mmCIF file of C-alpha atoms in Angstrom:
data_model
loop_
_atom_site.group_PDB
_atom_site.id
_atom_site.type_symbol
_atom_site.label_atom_id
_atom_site.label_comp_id
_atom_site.label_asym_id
_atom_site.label_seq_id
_atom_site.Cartn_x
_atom_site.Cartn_y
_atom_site.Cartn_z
ATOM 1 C CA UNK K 1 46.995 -18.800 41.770
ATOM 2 C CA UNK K 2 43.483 -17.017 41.633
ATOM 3 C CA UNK K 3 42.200 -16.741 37.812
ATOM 4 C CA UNK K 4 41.707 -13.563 36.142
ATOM 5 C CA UNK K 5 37.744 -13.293 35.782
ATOM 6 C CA UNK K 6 37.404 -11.360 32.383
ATOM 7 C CA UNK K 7 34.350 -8.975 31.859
ATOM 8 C CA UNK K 8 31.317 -10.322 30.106
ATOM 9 C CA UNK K 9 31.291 -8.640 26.638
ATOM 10 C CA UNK K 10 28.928 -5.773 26.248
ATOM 11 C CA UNK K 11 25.504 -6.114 24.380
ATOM 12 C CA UNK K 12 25.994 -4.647 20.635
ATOM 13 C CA UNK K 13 24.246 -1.328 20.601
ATOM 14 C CA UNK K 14 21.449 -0.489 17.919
ATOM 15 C CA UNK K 15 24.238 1.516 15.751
ATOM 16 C CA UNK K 16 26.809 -1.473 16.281
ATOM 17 C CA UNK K 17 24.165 -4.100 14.490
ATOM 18 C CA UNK K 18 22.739 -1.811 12.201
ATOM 19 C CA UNK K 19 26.036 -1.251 11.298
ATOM 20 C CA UNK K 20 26.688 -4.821 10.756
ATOM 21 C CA UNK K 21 23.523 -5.152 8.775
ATOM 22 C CA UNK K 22 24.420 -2.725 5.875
ATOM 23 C CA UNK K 23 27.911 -3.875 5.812
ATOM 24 C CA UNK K 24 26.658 -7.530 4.905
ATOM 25 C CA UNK K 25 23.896 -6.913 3.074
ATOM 26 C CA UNK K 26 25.310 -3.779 -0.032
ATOM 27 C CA UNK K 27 22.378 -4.295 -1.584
ATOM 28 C CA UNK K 28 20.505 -2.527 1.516
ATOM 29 C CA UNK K 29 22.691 0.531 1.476
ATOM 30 C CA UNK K 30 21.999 1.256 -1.944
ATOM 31 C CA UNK K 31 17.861 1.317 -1.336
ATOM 32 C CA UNK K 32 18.551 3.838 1.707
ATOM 33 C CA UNK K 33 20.860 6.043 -0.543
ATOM 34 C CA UNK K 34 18.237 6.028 -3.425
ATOM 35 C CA UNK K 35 14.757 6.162 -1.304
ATOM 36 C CA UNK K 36 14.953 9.983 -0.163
ATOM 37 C CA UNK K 37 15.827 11.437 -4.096
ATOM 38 C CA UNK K 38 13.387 8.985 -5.392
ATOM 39 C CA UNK K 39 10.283 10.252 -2.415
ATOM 40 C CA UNK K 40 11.286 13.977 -3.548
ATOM 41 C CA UNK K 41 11.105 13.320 -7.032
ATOM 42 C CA UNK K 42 7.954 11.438 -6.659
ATOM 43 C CA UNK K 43 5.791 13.683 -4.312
ATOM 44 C CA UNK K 44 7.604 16.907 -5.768
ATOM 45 C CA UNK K 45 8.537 16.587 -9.004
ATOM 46 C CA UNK K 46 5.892 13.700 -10.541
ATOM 47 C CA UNK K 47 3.411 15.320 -7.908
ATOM 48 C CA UNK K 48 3.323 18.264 -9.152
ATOM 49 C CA UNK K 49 3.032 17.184 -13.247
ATOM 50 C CA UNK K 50 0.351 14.794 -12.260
ATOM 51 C CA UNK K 51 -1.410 17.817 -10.894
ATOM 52 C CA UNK K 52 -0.459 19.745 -13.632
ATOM 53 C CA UNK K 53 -1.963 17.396 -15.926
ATOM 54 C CA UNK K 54 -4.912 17.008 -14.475
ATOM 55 C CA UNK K 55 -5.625 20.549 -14.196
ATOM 56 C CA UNK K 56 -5.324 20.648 -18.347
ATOM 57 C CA UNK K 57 -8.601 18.809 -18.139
ATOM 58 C CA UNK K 58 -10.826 21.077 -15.688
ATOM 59 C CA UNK K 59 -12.537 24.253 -17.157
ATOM 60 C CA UNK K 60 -12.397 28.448 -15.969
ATOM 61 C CA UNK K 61 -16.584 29.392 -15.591
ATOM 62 C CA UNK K 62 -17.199 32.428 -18.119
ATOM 63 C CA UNK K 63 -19.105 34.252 -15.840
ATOM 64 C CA UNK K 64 -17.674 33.723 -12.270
ATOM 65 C CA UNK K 65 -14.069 33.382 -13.503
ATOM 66 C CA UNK K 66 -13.622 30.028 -11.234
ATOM 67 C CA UNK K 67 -12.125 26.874 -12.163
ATOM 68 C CA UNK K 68 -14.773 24.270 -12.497
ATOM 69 C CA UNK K 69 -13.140 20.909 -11.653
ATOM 70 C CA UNK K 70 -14.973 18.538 -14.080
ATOM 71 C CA UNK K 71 -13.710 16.430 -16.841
ATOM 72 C CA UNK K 72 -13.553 18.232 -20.355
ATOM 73 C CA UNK K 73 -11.897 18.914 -23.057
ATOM 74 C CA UNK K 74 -13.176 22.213 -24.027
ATOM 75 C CA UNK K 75 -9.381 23.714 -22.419
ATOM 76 C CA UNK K 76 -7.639 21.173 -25.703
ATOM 77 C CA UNK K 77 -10.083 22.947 -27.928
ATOM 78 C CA UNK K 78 -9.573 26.874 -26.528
ATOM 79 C CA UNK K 79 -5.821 25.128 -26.752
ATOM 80 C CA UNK K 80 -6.117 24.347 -30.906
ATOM 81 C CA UNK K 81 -7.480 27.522 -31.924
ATOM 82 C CA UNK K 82 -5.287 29.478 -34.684
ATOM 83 C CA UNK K 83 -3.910 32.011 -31.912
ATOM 84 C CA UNK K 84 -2.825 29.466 -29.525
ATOM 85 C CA UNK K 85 -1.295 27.295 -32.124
ATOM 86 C CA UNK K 86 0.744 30.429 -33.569
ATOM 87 C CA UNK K 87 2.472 30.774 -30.215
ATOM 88 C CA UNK K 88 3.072 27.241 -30.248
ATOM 89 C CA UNK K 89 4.896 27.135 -33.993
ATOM 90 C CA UNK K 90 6.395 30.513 -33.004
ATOM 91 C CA UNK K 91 7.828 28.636 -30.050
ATOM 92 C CA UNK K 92 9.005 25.342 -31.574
ATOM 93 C CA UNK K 93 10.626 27.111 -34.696
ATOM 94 C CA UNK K 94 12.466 29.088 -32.420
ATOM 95 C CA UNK K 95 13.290 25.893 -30.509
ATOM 96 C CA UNK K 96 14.759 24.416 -33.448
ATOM 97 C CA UNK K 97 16.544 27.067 -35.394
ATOM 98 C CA UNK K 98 18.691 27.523 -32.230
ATOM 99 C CA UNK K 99 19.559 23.930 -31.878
ATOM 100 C CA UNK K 100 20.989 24.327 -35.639
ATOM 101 C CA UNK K 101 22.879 27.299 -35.484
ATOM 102 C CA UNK K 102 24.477 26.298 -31.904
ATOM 103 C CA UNK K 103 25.091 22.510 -33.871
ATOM 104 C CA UNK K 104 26.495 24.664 -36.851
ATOM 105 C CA UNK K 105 28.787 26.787 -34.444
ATOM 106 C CA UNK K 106 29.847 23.946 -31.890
ATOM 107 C CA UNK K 107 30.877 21.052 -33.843
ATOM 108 C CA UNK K 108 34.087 23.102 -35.202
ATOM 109 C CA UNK K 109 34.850 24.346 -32.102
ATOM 110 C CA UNK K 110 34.252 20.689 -30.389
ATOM 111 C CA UNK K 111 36.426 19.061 -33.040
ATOM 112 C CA UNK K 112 39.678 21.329 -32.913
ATOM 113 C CA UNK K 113 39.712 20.588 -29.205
ATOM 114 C CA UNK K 114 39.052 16.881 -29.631
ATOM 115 C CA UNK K 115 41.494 16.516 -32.073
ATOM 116 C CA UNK K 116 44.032 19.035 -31.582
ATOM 117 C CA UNK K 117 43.846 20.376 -27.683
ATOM 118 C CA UNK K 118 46.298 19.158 -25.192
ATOM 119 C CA UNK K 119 47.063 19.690 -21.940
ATOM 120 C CA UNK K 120 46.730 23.566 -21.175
ATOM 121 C CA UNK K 121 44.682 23.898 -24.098
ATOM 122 C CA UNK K 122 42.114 21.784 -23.491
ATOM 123 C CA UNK K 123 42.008 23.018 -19.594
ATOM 124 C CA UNK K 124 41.431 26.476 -21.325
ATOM 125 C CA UNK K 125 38.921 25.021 -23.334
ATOM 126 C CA UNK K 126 36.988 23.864 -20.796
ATOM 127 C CA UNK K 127 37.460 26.919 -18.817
ATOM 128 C CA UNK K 128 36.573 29.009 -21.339
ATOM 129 C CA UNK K 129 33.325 27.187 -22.138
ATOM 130 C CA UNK K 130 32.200 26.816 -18.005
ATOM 131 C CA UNK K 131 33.091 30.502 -17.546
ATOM 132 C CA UNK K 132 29.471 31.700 -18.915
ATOM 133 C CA UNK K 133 27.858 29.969 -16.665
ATOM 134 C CA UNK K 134 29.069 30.829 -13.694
ATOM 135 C CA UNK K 135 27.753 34.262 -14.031
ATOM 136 C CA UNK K 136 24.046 35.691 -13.628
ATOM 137 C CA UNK K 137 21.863 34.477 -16.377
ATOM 138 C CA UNK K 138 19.595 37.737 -16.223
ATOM 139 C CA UNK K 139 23.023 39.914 -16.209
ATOM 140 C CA UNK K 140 23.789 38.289 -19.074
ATOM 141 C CA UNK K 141 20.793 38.689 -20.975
ATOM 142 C CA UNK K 142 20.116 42.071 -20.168
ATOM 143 C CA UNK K 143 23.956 42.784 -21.377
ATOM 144 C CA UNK K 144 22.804 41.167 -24.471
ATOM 145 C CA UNK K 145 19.530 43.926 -24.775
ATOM 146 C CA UNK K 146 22.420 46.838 -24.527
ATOM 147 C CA UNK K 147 24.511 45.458 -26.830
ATOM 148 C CA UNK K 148 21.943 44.670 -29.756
ATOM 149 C CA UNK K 149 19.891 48.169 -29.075
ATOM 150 C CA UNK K 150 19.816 50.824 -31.300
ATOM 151 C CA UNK K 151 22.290 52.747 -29.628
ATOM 152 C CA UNK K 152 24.348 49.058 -28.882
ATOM 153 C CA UNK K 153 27.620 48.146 -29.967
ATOM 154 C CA UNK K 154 26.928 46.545 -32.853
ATOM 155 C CA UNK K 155 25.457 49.232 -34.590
ATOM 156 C CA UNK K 156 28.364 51.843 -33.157
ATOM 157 C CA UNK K 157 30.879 48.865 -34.988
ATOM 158 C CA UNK K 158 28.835 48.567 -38.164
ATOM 159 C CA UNK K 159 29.180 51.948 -38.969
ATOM 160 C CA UNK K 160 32.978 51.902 -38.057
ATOM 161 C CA UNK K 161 33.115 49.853 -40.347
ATOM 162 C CA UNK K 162 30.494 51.235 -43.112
ATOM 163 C CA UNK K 163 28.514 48.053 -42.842
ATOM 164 C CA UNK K 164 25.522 50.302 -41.825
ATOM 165 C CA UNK K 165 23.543 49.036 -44.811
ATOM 166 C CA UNK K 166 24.175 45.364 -44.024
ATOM 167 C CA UNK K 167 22.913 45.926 -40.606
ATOM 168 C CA UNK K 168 19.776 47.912 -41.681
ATOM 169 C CA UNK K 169 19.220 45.292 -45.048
ATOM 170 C CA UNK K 170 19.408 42.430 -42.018
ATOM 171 C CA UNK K 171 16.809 44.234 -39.692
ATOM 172 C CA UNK K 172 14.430 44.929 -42.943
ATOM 173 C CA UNK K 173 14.030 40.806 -43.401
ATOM 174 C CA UNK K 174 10.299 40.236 -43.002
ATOM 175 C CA UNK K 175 9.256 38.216 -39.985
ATOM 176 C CA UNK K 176 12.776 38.051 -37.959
ATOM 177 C CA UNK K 177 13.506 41.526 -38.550
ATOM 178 C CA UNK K 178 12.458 45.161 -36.515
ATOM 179 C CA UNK K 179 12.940 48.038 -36.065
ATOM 180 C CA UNK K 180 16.473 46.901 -33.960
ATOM 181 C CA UNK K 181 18.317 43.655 -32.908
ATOM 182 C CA UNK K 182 16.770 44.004 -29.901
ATOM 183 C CA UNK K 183 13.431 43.848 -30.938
ATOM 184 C CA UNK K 184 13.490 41.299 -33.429
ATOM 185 C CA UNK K 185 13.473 37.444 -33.565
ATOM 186 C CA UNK K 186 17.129 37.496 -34.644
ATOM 187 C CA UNK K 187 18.121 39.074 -31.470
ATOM 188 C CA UNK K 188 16.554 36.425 -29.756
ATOM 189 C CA UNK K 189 17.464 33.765 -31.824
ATOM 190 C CA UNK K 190 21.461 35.557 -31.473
ATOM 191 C CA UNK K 191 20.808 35.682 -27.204
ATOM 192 C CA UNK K 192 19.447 31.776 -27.154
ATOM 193 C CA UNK K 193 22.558 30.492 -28.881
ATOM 194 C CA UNK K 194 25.156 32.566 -26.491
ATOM 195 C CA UNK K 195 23.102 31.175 -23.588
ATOM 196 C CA UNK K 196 22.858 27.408 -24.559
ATOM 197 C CA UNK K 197 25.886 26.979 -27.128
ATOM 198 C CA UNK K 198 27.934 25.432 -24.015
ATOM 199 C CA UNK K 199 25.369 22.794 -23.786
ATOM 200 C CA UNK K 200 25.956 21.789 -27.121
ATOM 201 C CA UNK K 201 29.371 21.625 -26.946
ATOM 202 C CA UNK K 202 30.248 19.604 -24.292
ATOM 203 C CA UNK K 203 28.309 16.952 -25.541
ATOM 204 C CA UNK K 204 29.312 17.076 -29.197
ATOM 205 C CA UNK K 205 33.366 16.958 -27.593
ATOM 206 C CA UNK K 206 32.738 14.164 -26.335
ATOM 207 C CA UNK K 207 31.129 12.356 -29.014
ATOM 208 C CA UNK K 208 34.084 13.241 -30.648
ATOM 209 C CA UNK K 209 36.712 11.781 -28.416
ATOM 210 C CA UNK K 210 35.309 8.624 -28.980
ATOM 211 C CA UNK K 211 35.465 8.756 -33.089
ATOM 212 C CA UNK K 212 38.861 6.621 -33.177
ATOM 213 C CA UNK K 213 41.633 8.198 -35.373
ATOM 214 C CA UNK K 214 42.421 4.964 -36.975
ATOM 215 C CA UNK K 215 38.954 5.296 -39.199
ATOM 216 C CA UNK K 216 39.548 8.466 -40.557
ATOM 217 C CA UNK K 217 43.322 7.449 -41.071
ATOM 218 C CA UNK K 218 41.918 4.803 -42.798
ATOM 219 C CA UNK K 219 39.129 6.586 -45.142
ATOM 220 C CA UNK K 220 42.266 8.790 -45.868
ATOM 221 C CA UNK K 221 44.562 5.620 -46.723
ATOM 222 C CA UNK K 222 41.319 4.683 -49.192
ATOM 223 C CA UNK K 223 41.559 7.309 -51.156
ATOM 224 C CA UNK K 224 38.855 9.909 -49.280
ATOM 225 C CA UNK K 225 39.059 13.436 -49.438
ATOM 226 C CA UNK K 226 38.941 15.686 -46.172
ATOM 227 C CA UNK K 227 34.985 16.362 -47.040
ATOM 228 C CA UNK K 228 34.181 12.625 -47.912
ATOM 229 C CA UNK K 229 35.694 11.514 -44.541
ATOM 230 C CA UNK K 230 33.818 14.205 -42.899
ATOM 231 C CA UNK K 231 30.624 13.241 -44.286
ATOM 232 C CA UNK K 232 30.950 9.151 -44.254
ATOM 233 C CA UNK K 233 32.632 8.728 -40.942
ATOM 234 C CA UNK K 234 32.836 11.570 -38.562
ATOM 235 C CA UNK K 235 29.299 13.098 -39.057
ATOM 236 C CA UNK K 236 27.645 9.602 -38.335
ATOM 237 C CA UNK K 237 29.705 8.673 -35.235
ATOM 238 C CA UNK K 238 29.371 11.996 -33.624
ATOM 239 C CA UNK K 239 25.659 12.677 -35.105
ATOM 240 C CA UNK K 240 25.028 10.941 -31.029
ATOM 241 C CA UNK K 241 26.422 14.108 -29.212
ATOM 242 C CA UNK K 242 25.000 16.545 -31.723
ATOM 243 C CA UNK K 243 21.163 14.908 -30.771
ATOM 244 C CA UNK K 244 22.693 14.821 -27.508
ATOM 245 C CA UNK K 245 23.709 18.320 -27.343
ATOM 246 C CA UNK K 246 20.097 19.479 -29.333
ATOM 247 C CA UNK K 247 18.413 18.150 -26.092
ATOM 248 C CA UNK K 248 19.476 20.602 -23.971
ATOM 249 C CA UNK K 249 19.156 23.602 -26.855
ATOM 250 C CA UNK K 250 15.888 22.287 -28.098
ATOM 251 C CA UNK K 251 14.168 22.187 -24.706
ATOM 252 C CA UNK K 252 15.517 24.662 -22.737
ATOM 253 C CA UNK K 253 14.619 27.012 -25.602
ATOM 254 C CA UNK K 254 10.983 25.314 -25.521
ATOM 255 C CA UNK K 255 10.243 26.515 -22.164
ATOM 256 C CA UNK K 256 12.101 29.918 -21.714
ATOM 257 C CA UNK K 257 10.270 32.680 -20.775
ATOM 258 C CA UNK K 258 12.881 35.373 -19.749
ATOM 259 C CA UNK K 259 14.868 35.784 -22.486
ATOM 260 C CA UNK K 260 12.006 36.141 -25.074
ATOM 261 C CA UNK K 261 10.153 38.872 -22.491
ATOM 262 C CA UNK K 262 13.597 41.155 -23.007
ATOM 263 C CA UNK K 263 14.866 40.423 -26.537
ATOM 264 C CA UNK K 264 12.628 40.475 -28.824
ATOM 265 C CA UNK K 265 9.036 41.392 -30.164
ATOM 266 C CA UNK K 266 6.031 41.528 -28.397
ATOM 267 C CA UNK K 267 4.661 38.387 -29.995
ATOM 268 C CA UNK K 268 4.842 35.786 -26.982
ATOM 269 C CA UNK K 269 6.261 32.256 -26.855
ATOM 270 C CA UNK K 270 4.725 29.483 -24.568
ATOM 271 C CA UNK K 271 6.577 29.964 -21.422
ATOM 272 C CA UNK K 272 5.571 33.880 -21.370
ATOM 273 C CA UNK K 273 1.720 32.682 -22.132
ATOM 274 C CA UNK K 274 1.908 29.704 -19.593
ATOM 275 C CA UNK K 275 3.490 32.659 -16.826
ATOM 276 C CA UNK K 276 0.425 35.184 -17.949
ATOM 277 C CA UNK K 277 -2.537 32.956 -18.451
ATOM 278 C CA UNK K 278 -1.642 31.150 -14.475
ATOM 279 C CA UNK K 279 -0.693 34.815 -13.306
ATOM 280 C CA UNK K 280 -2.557 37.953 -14.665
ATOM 281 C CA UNK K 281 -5.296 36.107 -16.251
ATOM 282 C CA UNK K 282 -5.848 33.487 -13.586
ATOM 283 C CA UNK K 283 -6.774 30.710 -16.678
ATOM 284 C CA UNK K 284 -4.862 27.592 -14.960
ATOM 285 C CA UNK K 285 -6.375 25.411 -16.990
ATOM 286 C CA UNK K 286 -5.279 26.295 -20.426
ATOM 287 C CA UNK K 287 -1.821 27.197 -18.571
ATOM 288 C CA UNK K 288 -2.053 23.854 -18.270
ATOM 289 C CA UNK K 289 -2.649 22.776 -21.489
ATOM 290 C CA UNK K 290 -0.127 24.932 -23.082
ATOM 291 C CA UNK K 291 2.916 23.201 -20.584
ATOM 292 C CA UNK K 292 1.268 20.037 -21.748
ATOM 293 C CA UNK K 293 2.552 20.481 -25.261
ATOM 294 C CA UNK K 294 6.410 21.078 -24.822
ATOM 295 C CA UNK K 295 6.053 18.037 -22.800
ATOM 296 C CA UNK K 296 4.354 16.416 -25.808
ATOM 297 C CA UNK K 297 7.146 17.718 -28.286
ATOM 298 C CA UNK K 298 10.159 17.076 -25.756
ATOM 299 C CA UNK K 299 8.593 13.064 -25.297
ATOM 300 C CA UNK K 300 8.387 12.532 -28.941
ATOM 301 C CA UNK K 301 12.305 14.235 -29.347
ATOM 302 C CA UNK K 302 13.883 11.949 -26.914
ATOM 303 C CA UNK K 303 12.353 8.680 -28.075
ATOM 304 C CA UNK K 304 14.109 9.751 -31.018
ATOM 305 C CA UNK K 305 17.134 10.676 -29.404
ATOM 306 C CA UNK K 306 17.388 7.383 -27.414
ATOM 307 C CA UNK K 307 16.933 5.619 -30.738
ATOM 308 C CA UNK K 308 20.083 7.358 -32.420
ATOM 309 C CA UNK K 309 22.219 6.511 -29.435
ATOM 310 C CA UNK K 310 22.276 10.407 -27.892
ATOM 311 C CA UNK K 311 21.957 9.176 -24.678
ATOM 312 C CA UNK K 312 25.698 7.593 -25.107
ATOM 313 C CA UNK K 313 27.091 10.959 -25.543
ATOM 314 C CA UNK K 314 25.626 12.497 -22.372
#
């Protein structure tokens, strides 16, 4: 009887050992998966900041109107002047009266459904807070212009409802009032929240999950009162996702330049200066300088942040 003569196997292909290679080696896969996002944020992202950053330092010629790329300061100093550093406190008070007043209006809307919501409920919750923003941000806001105008719907309700003097006492404050919601800071201030509240929330739910029920069944079982609970357990364990949730609110207000150009007075805020001075006025430099300073703010804020544990409720 003759022997079968079996065929030599066939050489592994380039695919068949690389193949091999990342299936032994994990640690391999995970460098390939993590080099292109970590290249793009690199050359685009930190690329572009580096350049940004280095641009705060060059100078715009008075008389030919060109940027003169030579170390100075002198952009830091046209920066610190008493106009400049209006916008900037305009800007960051804004920032931060937003991030309480979305804080004030999430956490009892994230508690009920932490505490309360099941099933449906929640999944209506959530629906009901993702809805927003799944439609056109600029729609939105100019909705928001018609609706605080003059001629808007709140001032057609007030006066169903004889409130006109409430309205026109509210638009008579000094500073945040005008001559209607849509041109004064508390129609801004009113258009910010609607847009970012959702950012808060989610965040400040989910601190809240994680507050166990057997504390506050305990501070209860001690003796505590409803407010004394509130204040000595649930505040401090969720305090995380309300920092968490200010993130978002604080910064995104920071550097919004849309919704302040619609609603609003004609007093700028940094984003609308940053878009003008590295647009009409062709001043990159102190553009530069001004972005510099939200960065500044937003570094300082999330050291913070990180130290109370936000981070956790992200």
């Amino acid at each position: 009887m003759i022997a079968a003569t079996l065929p030599a196997p066939a050489a592994d292909g380039f695919g068949r050992r690389a193949s091999r290679l990342l299936y032994r080696n994990g640690w391999l896969v995970l460098i390939l998966l993590l080099v292109p996002p970590v290249l793009w944020l690199g050359v685009i992202y930190l690329g572009s900041l580096f350049a940004l950053l280095l641009q705060s330092f060059y100078s715009v010629d008075g008389f030919t109107g060109m940027i003169v790329p030579e170390f100075t300061l002198s952009t830091y100093g046209d920066l610190f002047t008493a106009a400049n550093m209006d916008i900037v406190l305009r800007t960051a008070t804004m920032a931060a009266a937003v991030t309480v007043i979305c804080a004030l209006i999430a956490f009892p809307i994230a508690y009920y459904v932490a505490r309360y919501a099941r099933g449906r409920a929640k999944a209506a919750f959530y629906i009901a807070i993702m809805l927003p923003l799944w439609s056109s941000y600029l729609v939105k806001v100019y909705a928001w212009k018609l609706i605080l105008a003059r001629e808007g719907v709140i001032t057609w309700l007030a006066g169903q409802l004889h409130l006109t003097w409430l309205l026109d006492g509210i638009l008579a404050l000094p500073v945040v009032g005008g001559p209607s919601l849509s041109s004064a800071y508390i129609g801004t201030a009113l258009v910010f929240t609607y847009i970012w509240l959702p950012y808060m929330i989610l965040p400040l739910q989910a601190s809240l999950e994680r507050v166990p029920r057997s504390l506050t069944e305990a501070s209860a079982d001690l003796g505590a009162r409803p407010g004394q609970t509130f204040r000595t357990v649930i505040l401090p364990l969720a305090f995380p996702g309300v920092v968490a949730g200010s993130i978002f609110t604080f910064s995104l207000t920071l550097g919004d330049y849309i919704i302040p150009g619609i609603i609003g007075s004609s007093r700028p805020f940094i984003g609308q200066v940053v878009l003008q001075l590295q647009g009409t006025a062709g001043n990159v430099p102190l553009a530069a300088a001004f972005t510099v300073v939200p960065i500044v703010i937003m570094g300082i804020y999330l050291t913070a942040a990180k130290r109370l544990g936000a981070f956790d409720a992200l």
